[in-house]
XYZ file of C-alpha atoms in Angstrom:
728
model
C 138.834 84.820 102.420
C 139.187 81.068 102.999
C 136.509 79.514 105.133
C 137.791 77.468 108.119
C 137.126 73.771 108.344
C 134.316 73.521 110.867
C 134.433 70.652 113.395
C 131.230 69.383 114.955
C 131.176 65.569 115.192
C 134.303 63.734 116.370
C 136.218 66.736 115.066
C 134.771 66.349 111.512
C 132.104 68.614 109.957
C 128.808 67.030 108.791
C 129.596 67.947 105.196
C 132.939 66.118 105.336
C 131.231 63.094 106.785
C 128.544 63.187 104.085
C 131.129 63.191 101.286
C 133.792 61.197 103.106
C 133.934 58.463 100.419
C 134.488 61.078 97.729
C 137.228 62.814 99.692
C 138.960 59.540 100.469
C 138.936 58.866 96.722
C 140.800 62.145 96.230
C 143.290 61.314 99.016
C 143.927 57.932 97.435
C 145.150 59.683 94.302
C 147.091 62.330 96.212
C 149.413 59.774 97.845
C 151.504 59.496 94.681
C 151.770 63.240 94.008
C 153.737 65.075 96.660
C 153.255 68.458 94.955
C 149.491 68.250 95.277
C 149.689 66.543 98.670
C 151.719 69.442 100.057
C 148.836 71.782 99.140
C 146.291 69.406 100.680
C 147.755 68.948 104.180
C 144.967 70.970 105.796
C 142.373 68.994 103.848
C 143.886 65.648 104.915
C 143.886 66.766 108.550
C 140.239 67.844 108.361
C 139.070 64.462 107.043
C 140.320 62.469 110.007
C 138.355 62.225 113.245
C 139.992 62.745 116.657
C 140.060 59.001 117.249
C 141.756 58.355 113.907
C 144.449 60.968 114.583
C 145.136 59.555 118.052
C 145.197 56.001 116.674
C 147.856 57.084 114.163
C 149.935 58.570 116.966
C 149.686 55.361 118.954
C 150.789 53.355 115.916
C 153.814 55.661 115.707
C 154.555 54.937 119.410
C 153.937 58.434 120.655
C 154.196 58.699 124.434
C 151.238 59.512 126.654
C 152.737 62.955 127.198
C 152.901 63.568 123.423
C 149.371 62.317 123.013
C 148.194 64.744 125.677
C 149.913 67.610 123.851
C 148.248 66.592 120.570
C 144.851 66.504 122.240
C 145.476 69.945 123.709
C 146.850 71.673 120.640
C 146.826 69.685 117.398
C 143.181 68.644 117.362
C 141.853 72.151 117.919
C 143.662 73.605 114.900
C 143.724 71.058 112.096
C 145.647 73.389 109.786
C 148.642 73.020 112.106
C 148.182 69.286 112.829
C 151.061 67.939 110.762
C 153.436 70.674 111.943
C 152.684 69.598 115.506
C 153.051 65.874 114.743
C 156.388 66.397 112.952
C 157.709 68.438 115.878
C 156.659 65.838 118.446
C 157.998 62.910 116.413
C 161.474 64.431 116.489
C 161.415 64.367 120.322
C 160.561 60.655 120.560
C 163.718 58.547 120.666
C 162.153 55.315 119.443
C 160.332 56.882 116.515
C 161.620 57.593 113.059
C 162.130 61.127 111.774
C 158.747 61.754 110.109
C 158.225 64.737 107.796
C 154.827 66.309 107.315
C 154.362 64.535 103.961
C 155.254 61.164 105.426
C 152.870 61.698 108.304
C 150.102 62.721 105.859
C 150.643 59.562 103.790
C 150.536 57.473 106.975
C 147.234 59.069 107.955
C 145.790 58.534 104.481
C 146.713 54.852 104.554
C 145.115 54.558 107.970
C 141.914 56.227 106.749
C 141.695 54.019 103.642
C 141.951 50.898 105.797
C 138.808 51.863 107.700
C 136.505 52.965 104.831
C 136.145 52.379 101.111
C 136.940 55.247 98.721
C 134.956 56.183 95.634
C 133.042 59.001 93.907
C 129.360 58.785 94.790
C 127.811 60.404 91.692
C 125.888 57.239 90.831
C 123.732 57.653 93.942
C 122.739 61.248 93.092
C 119.112 61.449 91.894
C 119.604 64.501 89.682
C 122.633 63.096 87.861
C 120.831 59.806 87.351
C 117.923 61.773 85.845
C 120.320 63.513 83.438
C 121.935 60.201 82.518
C 118.592 58.696 81.557
C 117.255 61.670 79.610
C 120.371 63.267 78.087
C 122.337 60.022 77.591
C 125.384 61.468 79.377
C 128.423 59.216 79.623
C 130.397 58.471 82.796
C 133.053 61.121 82.110
C 130.387 63.828 81.764
C 128.548 62.737 84.906
C 131.775 62.437 86.880
C 132.805 65.944 85.788
C 129.499 67.379 87.006
C 129.979 65.633 90.364
C 133.597 66.815 90.688
C 132.594 70.401 89.914
C 129.844 70.125 92.525
C 132.327 68.925 95.176
C 134.750 71.729 94.341
C 132.143 74.533 94.239
C 129.872 73.546 97.130
C 132.447 73.984 99.899
C 135.902 75.271 100.721
C 137.492 71.886 101.426
C 138.893 71.521 97.914
C 139.997 75.135 97.427
C 143.590 73.909 97.320
C 142.857 72.370 93.902
C 142.378 75.839 92.413
C 145.856 77.029 93.400
C 148.091 77.607 90.387
C 145.427 76.900 87.730
C 145.811 79.387 84.879
C 144.639 77.528 81.778
C 142.913 74.408 80.519
C 146.096 72.319 80.728
C 146.354 72.996 84.472
C 142.701 72.061 84.934
C 143.121 68.774 83.065
C 146.226 68.014 85.179
C 144.266 68.490 88.421
C 141.354 66.357 87.209
C 143.676 63.537 86.164
C 145.897 63.718 89.256
C 143.213 64.055 91.923
C 140.214 62.315 90.334
C 141.755 59.824 87.924
C 139.954 61.322 84.931
C 141.501 60.802 81.492
C 142.832 64.128 80.168
C 141.757 63.258 76.603
C 138.190 62.291 77.507
C 137.791 65.216 79.889
C 139.169 67.661 77.348
C 136.429 66.694 74.889
C 133.779 67.213 77.576
C 135.121 70.696 78.329
C 134.790 71.872 74.726
C 132.311 74.684 74.059
C 130.254 72.518 71.699
C 129.940 69.596 74.119
C 126.495 68.598 75.308
C 127.219 69.946 78.806
C 128.035 73.397 77.415
C 125.237 73.480 74.845
C 122.565 72.588 77.395
C 123.854 75.022 80.019
C 124.798 72.354 82.577
C 128.217 73.998 82.698
C 129.205 77.527 81.771
C 132.594 78.855 80.675
C 134.976 80.610 83.044
C 138.071 81.550 81.100
C 139.494 78.361 79.610
C 137.636 76.069 81.988
C 134.056 75.672 83.216
C 131.919 75.832 86.332
C 128.420 74.809 87.364
C 125.665 77.429 87.143
C 123.952 78.100 90.457
C 120.745 76.279 89.485
C 122.693 73.100 88.547
C 124.670 73.289 91.780
C 121.456 73.508 93.805
C 119.844 70.652 91.863
C 122.773 68.297 92.503
C 122.792 69.280 96.184
C 119.055 68.588 96.390
C 118.244 72.173 97.386
C 115.748 72.399 94.519
C 113.661 69.590 93.095
C 114.109 68.149 89.633
C 110.687 69.568 88.713
C 111.783 73.063 89.783
C 114.984 72.716 87.750
C 113.017 71.612 84.704
C 110.673 74.596 85.091
C 113.715 76.855 84.594
C 114.054 75.406 81.088
C 110.551 74.517 79.998
C 107.035 74.554 81.408
C 104.328 72.086 80.409
C 101.018 73.722 79.473
C 97.842 71.686 79.908
C 95.398 74.622 80.074
C 92.385 74.726 77.780
C 92.777 76.292 74.330
C 90.481 78.051 71.903
C 89.016 76.425 68.830
C 91.050 76.917 65.657
C 87.961 78.394 64.019
C 88.239 81.290 66.456
C 91.375 82.619 64.754
C 90.003 82.913 61.212
C 93.222 81.450 59.789
C 93.576 80.410 56.187
C 92.555 76.748 55.878
C 95.588 75.833 53.758
C 97.952 77.519 56.251
C 96.420 75.495 59.080
C 96.775 72.235 57.136
C 100.439 72.969 56.368
C 101.273 73.676 60.031
C 99.389 70.605 61.275
C 101.199 68.444 58.713
C 104.570 69.741 59.918
C 103.667 69.127 63.569
C 102.299 65.649 62.989
C 104.967 64.536 60.524
C 108.294 62.900 61.214
C 111.419 64.909 61.907
C 111.981 68.388 63.302
C 110.015 71.487 62.314
C 110.642 75.191 62.863
C 107.545 77.374 62.407
C 107.588 81.168 62.694
C 104.530 83.172 63.775
C 105.065 86.929 63.633
C 102.978 90.080 63.633
C 101.609 92.894 65.740
C 101.632 92.446 69.533
C 98.468 91.011 71.016
C 96.977 89.641 67.792
C 96.665 86.096 69.145
C 99.902 84.442 67.987
C 100.557 82.541 71.222
C 96.973 81.362 71.617
C 96.912 80.276 67.972
C 100.139 78.317 68.515
C 98.621 76.540 71.535
C 95.484 75.671 69.590
C 97.494 74.359 66.625
C 99.603 72.128 68.872
C 96.583 70.641 70.586
C 94.873 70.120 67.222
C 97.940 68.095 66.216
C 97.488 65.900 69.297
C 100.779 66.970 70.924
C 101.741 68.410 74.311
C 102.781 72.037 74.798
C 106.112 73.037 76.343
C 106.833 76.744 76.926
C 110.468 77.859 77.013
C 110.552 80.594 79.711
C 111.302 84.169 78.693
C 113.378 85.026 81.777
C 117.101 85.018 81.163
C 119.504 84.388 84.018
C 122.837 82.705 83.764
C 125.633 82.677 81.253
C 126.098 83.413 77.604
C 123.323 82.460 75.181
C 121.298 81.598 78.281
C 117.923 81.273 76.576
C 119.308 79.315 73.656
C 121.002 76.898 76.087
C 117.644 76.428 77.810
C 116.158 75.689 74.420
C 118.878 73.151 73.671
C 118.197 71.505 77.015
C 114.437 71.396 76.374
C 115.159 69.901 72.951
C 116.087 66.620 74.682
C 112.716 66.433 76.474
C 110.444 67.368 73.573
C 109.466 63.889 72.417
C 105.708 63.977 71.781
C 105.634 67.727 72.453
C 106.072 71.036 70.672
C 108.214 73.847 72.099
C 106.801 77.390 72.107
C 109.447 80.117 72.158
C 107.494 83.303 72.852
C 109.104 86.759 72.581
C 111.947 85.235 70.589
C 113.493 88.590 69.610
C 116.611 88.192 71.771
C 117.368 84.863 70.108
C 116.397 85.549 66.504
C 117.002 89.290 65.941
C 120.688 89.233 65.047
C 120.934 90.900 61.629
C 121.212 94.334 63.253
C 122.711 94.848 66.708
C 121.154 97.443 68.999
C 122.266 98.463 72.458
C 119.351 96.531 73.933
C 120.506 93.391 72.133
C 124.239 93.743 72.764
C 124.415 91.146 75.491
C 125.542 87.617 76.130
C 121.941 86.516 75.724
C 122.016 87.148 71.960
C 123.678 84.257 70.110
C 125.719 84.809 66.981
C 124.096 84.115 63.623
C 126.217 81.024 63.027
C 125.352 79.590 66.462
C 121.636 80.174 65.932
C 121.612 78.763 62.414
C 123.529 75.699 63.576
C 120.888 75.075 66.219
C 118.032 75.482 63.711
C 119.745 72.961 61.420
C 120.500 70.406 64.150
C 117.430 70.718 66.382
C 115.517 67.477 66.911
C 112.319 69.101 68.184
C 109.252 70.733 66.691
C 109.341 74.398 67.666
C 106.997 77.340 67.130
C 108.842 80.651 67.348
C 106.829 83.799 68.122
C 107.954 87.404 67.702
C 106.516 90.766 66.701
C 108.475 91.542 63.548
C 111.155 90.080 61.322
C 112.937 93.324 60.416
C 116.161 92.274 62.112
C 116.212 88.596 61.214
C 119.068 87.671 58.961
C 118.059 86.262 55.585
C 120.026 83.083 56.279
C 117.997 82.590 59.474
C 114.662 83.304 57.810
C 115.118 80.605 55.186
C 115.632 77.944 57.848
C 111.998 78.067 58.942
C 109.790 75.446 57.364
C 106.766 77.773 57.410
C 106.197 81.428 58.263
C 102.782 82.891 59.107
C 102.117 86.603 59.475
C 99.481 87.873 61.935
C 98.047 91.324 61.279
C 95.743 93.472 63.365
C 92.583 91.525 64.113
C 89.592 92.153 61.897
C 86.205 92.934 63.396
C 85.162 89.334 62.750
C 88.210 88.013 64.600
C 87.655 90.432 67.487
C 84.055 89.236 67.659
C 85.246 85.619 67.979
C 87.781 86.574 70.638
C 85.255 88.626 72.612
C 82.726 85.794 72.535
C 85.299 83.299 73.846
C 86.649 85.601 76.555
C 83.179 86.566 77.804
C 82.303 82.876 78.049
C 85.618 82.024 79.705
C 85.108 84.585 82.497
C 81.368 83.964 82.809
C 80.393 87.613 82.306
C 77.619 87.171 79.748
C 75.187 89.088 81.975
C 77.636 91.979 82.444
C 78.308 92.672 78.753
C 75.232 94.098 77.041
C 74.841 94.180 73.233
C 75.623 97.922 73.222
C 78.746 97.342 75.305
C 79.779 94.502 73.027
C 79.394 96.805 70.012
C 81.587 99.441 71.674
C 84.217 96.823 72.449
C 84.294 95.628 68.856
C 84.694 99.199 67.580
C 87.976 99.506 69.505
C 90.373 98.380 66.785
C 93.385 98.435 69.117
C 91.887 95.799 71.410
C 93.682 92.461 71.128
C 92.652 89.151 72.720
C 95.264 89.768 75.404
C 93.837 93.193 76.268
C 90.266 91.876 76.166
C 91.236 89.131 78.586
C 92.730 91.669 80.998
C 89.648 93.878 80.708
C 87.406 90.891 81.482
C 89.507 89.923 84.501
C 89.451 93.478 85.874
C 85.693 93.669 85.278
C 85.094 90.480 87.273
C 87.209 91.651 90.199
C 85.679 95.139 90.264
C 82.075 93.944 90.152
C 82.792 91.539 93.016
C 84.123 94.310 95.269
C 81.770 97.108 94.140
C 78.593 95.541 92.699
C 76.762 98.882 92.840
C 78.735 100.338 89.916
C 77.207 99.891 86.480
C 79.354 97.329 84.546
C 79.158 99.458 81.393
C 80.783 102.358 83.275
C 83.565 100.072 84.469
C 84.139 98.778 80.948
C 84.335 102.337 79.570
C 87.058 103.216 82.094
C 88.922 99.987 81.361
C 88.793 100.727 77.627
C 90.109 104.231 78.245
C 92.982 102.898 80.340
C 93.973 100.444 77.599
C 93.825 102.922 74.735
C 97.206 104.050 73.475
C 98.260 107.498 74.633
C 99.290 108.488 71.110
C 96.120 107.139 69.450
C 94.466 109.764 67.271
C 90.809 109.985 66.357
C 91.691 108.996 62.825
C 93.394 105.857 64.002
C 90.519 104.971 66.310
C 87.989 105.773 63.532
C 85.588 107.389 65.995
C 82.611 109.375 64.745
C 81.967 112.793 66.287
C 79.138 112.854 68.821
C 77.345 115.587 66.860
C 77.567 113.727 63.556
C 74.347 113.648 61.516
C 73.695 112.513 57.962
C 71.193 115.358 57.646
C 74.112 117.803 57.752
C 75.652 116.417 54.544
C 74.894 118.056 51.200
C 75.622 115.183 48.792
C 75.060 114.586 45.106
C 73.854 111.071 46.040
C 71.852 110.585 49.222
C 73.568 108.951 52.174
C 70.780 106.382 52.475
C 71.350 105.292 48.905
C 75.099 104.958 49.532
C 74.507 102.846 52.644
C 71.989 100.623 50.881
C 74.365 100.123 47.947
C 77.188 99.070 50.265
C 74.946 96.647 52.160
C 73.808 95.122 48.874
C 77.432 94.717 47.804
C 78.354 92.961 51.063
C 75.390 90.624 50.680
C 76.685 89.372 47.320
C 78.850 86.218 47.155
C 82.488 87.134 47.574
C 84.339 86.831 44.263
C 87.848 87.817 43.181
C 88.241 91.058 41.267
C 84.805 92.191 42.371
C 85.550 95.150 44.639
C 83.528 98.338 45.012
C 85.267 101.666 44.437
C 83.769 104.961 45.675
C 85.087 108.484 45.105
C 84.250 111.238 47.611
C 85.185 114.634 46.226
C 84.527 118.192 47.286
C 85.936 121.159 49.156
C 87.968 120.613 52.352
C 85.851 120.157 55.490
C 82.695 118.986 53.734
C 82.665 115.664 55.640
C 84.235 113.129 53.275
C 86.427 111.332 55.833
C 83.770 111.566 58.533
C 81.212 109.853 56.292
C 83.694 107.032 55.668
C 84.001 106.576 59.439
C 80.233 106.538 59.781
C 79.909 103.933 57.031
C 82.427 101.633 58.747
C 80.363 101.766 61.959
C 77.100 101.329 60.096
C 78.428 98.260 58.259
C 80.297 96.823 61.275
C 83.571 96.956 59.360
C 86.979 98.197 60.400
C 88.244 101.313 58.655
C 91.833 101.335 57.413
C 92.892 104.942 56.791
C 95.853 105.556 54.486
C 96.982 108.962 53.300
C 99.129 109.631 50.305
C 102.047 110.454 52.580
C 101.628 107.066 54.340
C 102.079 105.167 51.093
C 104.824 107.163 49.377
C 108.254 105.571 49.866
C 111.744 106.916 49.413
C 113.089 103.922 47.466
C 112.261 102.708 43.984
C 109.373 100.252 44.166
C 108.573 100.874 47.850
C 105.477 102.960 47.070
C 104.071 100.222 44.846
C 104.687 97.696 47.653
C 102.895 99.935 50.159
C 99.892 100.312 47.852
C 99.661 96.541 47.360
C 100.052 95.923 51.107
C 97.201 98.334 51.927
C 94.811 96.508 49.584
C 95.949 93.128 50.912
C 95.372 94.245 54.508
C 91.867 95.464 53.687
C 90.945 92.212 51.965
C 92.361 89.947 54.677
C 90.629 91.852 57.486
C 87.445 92.451 55.457
C 87.764 96.167 56.199
C 86.950 99.377 54.322
C 90.053 100.974 52.837
C 90.020 104.782 52.892
C 92.634 106.580 50.801
C 92.758 110.212 51.848
C 94.496 112.733 49.588
C 93.966 110.249 46.749
C 94.907 112.861 44.155
C 98.517 112.027 45.058
C 98.181 108.910 42.890
C 95.530 109.906 40.374
C 96.929 113.002 38.685
C 96.777 112.819 34.930
C 99.658 110.759 33.554
C 99.894 113.137 30.618
C 101.254 115.803 32.961
C 103.634 113.412 34.790
C 107.215 114.645 34.914
C 108.854 111.496 36.322
C 108.541 107.836 35.368
C 107.819 106.786 38.966
C 104.690 109.000 39.008
C 103.262 106.950 36.156
C 104.316 103.735 37.937
C 102.468 104.778 41.127
C 99.279 105.506 39.192
C 99.514 102.264 37.197
C 99.937 100.216 40.396
C 96.940 101.879 42.020
C 94.760 101.361 38.941
C 95.821 97.712 38.804
C 94.891 97.179 42.468
C 91.521 98.866 41.913
C 90.749 96.351 39.184
C 91.727 93.262 41.166
C 90.610 93.692 44.788
C 87.365 92.453 46.323
C 86.927 94.885 49.230
C 85.362 98.346 49.607
C 87.624 101.237 48.557
C 86.812 104.872 49.326
C 89.062 107.581 47.885
C 88.794 111.192 49.052
C 90.083 114.215 47.186
C 89.721 117.966 46.991
C 91.156 118.119 43.453
C 88.986 115.998 41.190
C 89.709 118.221 38.190
C 93.297 116.935 38.098
C 92.289 113.230 38.104
C 93.461 110.870 35.409
C 90.469 109.875 33.187
C 91.325 106.178 33.577
C 91.042 106.531 37.345
C 87.658 108.235 37.206
C 86.338 105.417 35.029
C 87.118 102.845 37.759
C 84.853 104.414 40.423
C 81.369 102.885 40.538
C 80.047 105.793 42.619
C 81.267 109.386 42.504
C 79.815 111.410 45.373
C 80.197 115.192 45.434
C 80.238 116.900 48.858
C 78.789 120.385 48.519
C 78.644 123.429 50.772
C 75.982 123.451 53.461
C 72.455 124.560 52.748
C 70.813 127.122 55.053
C 68.815 124.498 56.961
C 71.953 122.412 57.457
C 73.874 125.408 58.829
C 71.115 125.917 61.380
C 71.109 122.201 62.332
C 74.897 122.046 62.860
C 74.874 125.223 64.932
C 72.350 123.693 67.296
C 74.160 120.321 67.494
C 77.738 121.570 67.886
C 77.210 124.523 70.235
C 74.360 123.332 72.451
C 76.742 122.655 75.341
C 78.779 125.867 74.903
C 76.059 128.468 75.458
C 73.476 128.538 78.268
C 70.482 129.415 76.045
C 70.016 128.554 72.397
C 68.361 131.455 70.470
C 65.103 131.149 68.598
C 65.233 129.684 65.123
C 64.252 132.885 63.270
C 67.035 135.229 64.473
C 69.610 132.452 64.272
C 68.596 131.545 60.704
C 68.789 135.200 59.710
C 72.271 135.555 61.234
C 73.509 132.479 59.315
C 71.748 133.264 56.041
C 74.656 134.985 54.314
C 77.327 132.457 55.384
C 77.110 130.438 52.204
C 80.654 129.052 52.185
C 80.429 127.110 55.456
C 81.243 123.409 55.742
C 80.902 120.947 58.677
C 84.624 121.348 59.247
C 84.153 125.054 60.007
C 81.781 124.237 62.855
C 84.289 121.772 64.297
C 87.076 124.356 64.107
C 84.997 126.931 65.984
C 83.978 124.319 68.562
C 87.601 123.434 69.272
C 88.653 127.076 69.431
C 85.869 128.081 71.824
C 86.458 125.029 74.033
C 89.856 126.387 75.140
C 88.641 129.935 75.784
C 87.561 131.165 79.208
C 84.618 133.390 79.988
C 81.022 133.537 78.844
C 80.234 132.725 75.217
C 77.123 134.082 73.484
C 75.496 132.787 70.348
C 76.366 136.057 68.622
C 79.997 135.399 69.429
C 79.753 131.982 67.801
C 78.118 133.481 64.671
C 80.995 135.975 64.408
C 83.515 133.138 64.620
C 81.700 131.298 61.830
C 81.668 134.505 59.805
C 85.448 134.701 60.142
C 85.739 131.145 58.838
C 83.395 131.997 55.959
C 85.319 135.138 54.961
C 88.682 133.335 55.024
C 87.595 131.180 52.086
C 86.888 132.054 48.504
C 85.275 129.594 46.202
C 87.539 128.642 43.374
C 90.619 129.801 45.273
C 92.161 126.333 45.343
C 95.153 126.329 43.048
C 97.491 123.566 42.006
C 100.878 123.407 43.668
C 103.933 124.264 41.570
C 104.925 126.690 38.855
C 102.420 127.922 36.349
C 102.948 126.963 32.749
C 104.471 129.886 30.895
C 102.238 131.320 28.234
C 103.725 134.283 26.289
C 101.517 137.293 25.787
C 99.970 137.522 22.314
C 101.675 139.984 19.981
C 100.252 143.465 20.089
C 98.900 145.074 16.978
C 99.671 148.694 16.357
C 97.441 150.797 14.169
C 98.973 152.907 11.543
């Protein structure tokens, strides 16, 4: 519905008075075009004040009676003004026969005599700011001002009548605003600077101003607020580069790109929360440059975030742009429902920007799986961030504790527990520290360690398993292990290895073998805690791939991850890769074993392989293990110890040692895993549990196993029966 022309001062609205020079400029051009003037009669009438209308009537020799009628009727409804004037002029004998168009031209001439006409874009602060920083020409600035006049009120709605394509739009701009159709047509192109920077957005074949540009021109938002929509300066303190444990050569390459001449596109990618953004901020400051963040929020038209980036590109002199969470811009090789939107630019558009950008930009995203190869090769340097090692988490924790001033709240034991949480990233640690500060302020009576435990629990992934978290069971005890080499000797050997200078191809390989449930994996977890090292657990099924060569890549990646994070690599079900190559039936089986043997020779970390089937191992694999530790069945004293440790909380009274030892004496096939199974099974039962009941459950576990019952999977080799001899 069309909005009426409001009258408030001398019959003219404040908005019309404010832009009177602009509107007179339009009227000046309308005098020579009767087609457009016929549409604009209501607009012409609304521009004139009551005094100017009455002065026109006096110049046309209207009688006092006619003037009184105009005051009574014509000035209250400006839309009907020229109809009323034409009717009255026909009743005046000494006046000429004036049509509505003639009367409108007379009024326009009268208005132009009293006030100068001209577009006032040069006095607009926002457009002047764009002219200085984007080097916009007069046609571009005038177009922005014209679009503002047309969109900010209803006065110029008549200009939109009959416009169906770009040719009609160019005709209106040339007829009403004196703008060259050729120059304006170039400005309206999709690859013009106005379109690329989001100052205009397409509507069919023409363009309009986005809401934020409209408000900036009108002065409803400040220039600083408009700029914040596109980029945000960041002057906050940053962490030392040493805190990120980055490769020295990688750091030097990035700093050289940031300090050097010309543009640079740097890609940081990896797991969420591993410090990519903070590392980017520290690298930029180390290069002596300012930081500009391109906001993540996306409102507006097509390619909205990329247009913001193009806009920020013009203001990046002496700065580096950080594009965090860049998935919606970069991930275009595969289209998902979540990415099927106007915010995702086409590959050609993105690649064109990367080639033509004048700025230095650090792009940050979680993975590169959906980046097109042609996009990937346009980055000058790519740096992968993996899960933080214990050393890196220690650096991050130290910085965050100092930042929040909570040194007295985090005890050494609490710090050790925090570092054992492998899923904790700098971002999560920062949130935990903030919540700890706020909670201790409001409830100082609560022990900070209790608060931290609850905060850790709330930040742990719901689907995180004990294996992934590498937690050791509360009842774990080295005394319950029946090993061929003592646990103390193993620990001392590992500590001695870690104390040696780090050299290439100088890794330590350990083989844990024995029956299922004897504690092989649990000892590996204990060793990682004892040595303050992360534990990377990989099973055979984790490494096997469905494509040729993918398994070999997974094996190499596991060793690389362990070396980069200085972690212990645990390969469970290692017999998957170490079966004798003589019995291999497929070529890829030999390739898997060869790759694993090659990695064992060339790494410099700690490798622990666990297996239940050592008899099937390839001899070349066995030769590469410096320590081979057999896990045996429990001795009688160990069975008694585990019973007391595991079931202490399940029964009200623990029996005396003598009857309990006698009851467990004949259960010779028990392993630590059997005690855990019974503990889990009893924990979900209801009712009273006696120690005799627990012994019976262990007996069931013992009877379900038979030593030597483990058989290889597959068909047995056919061996024909020997020929029978018959006696005569």
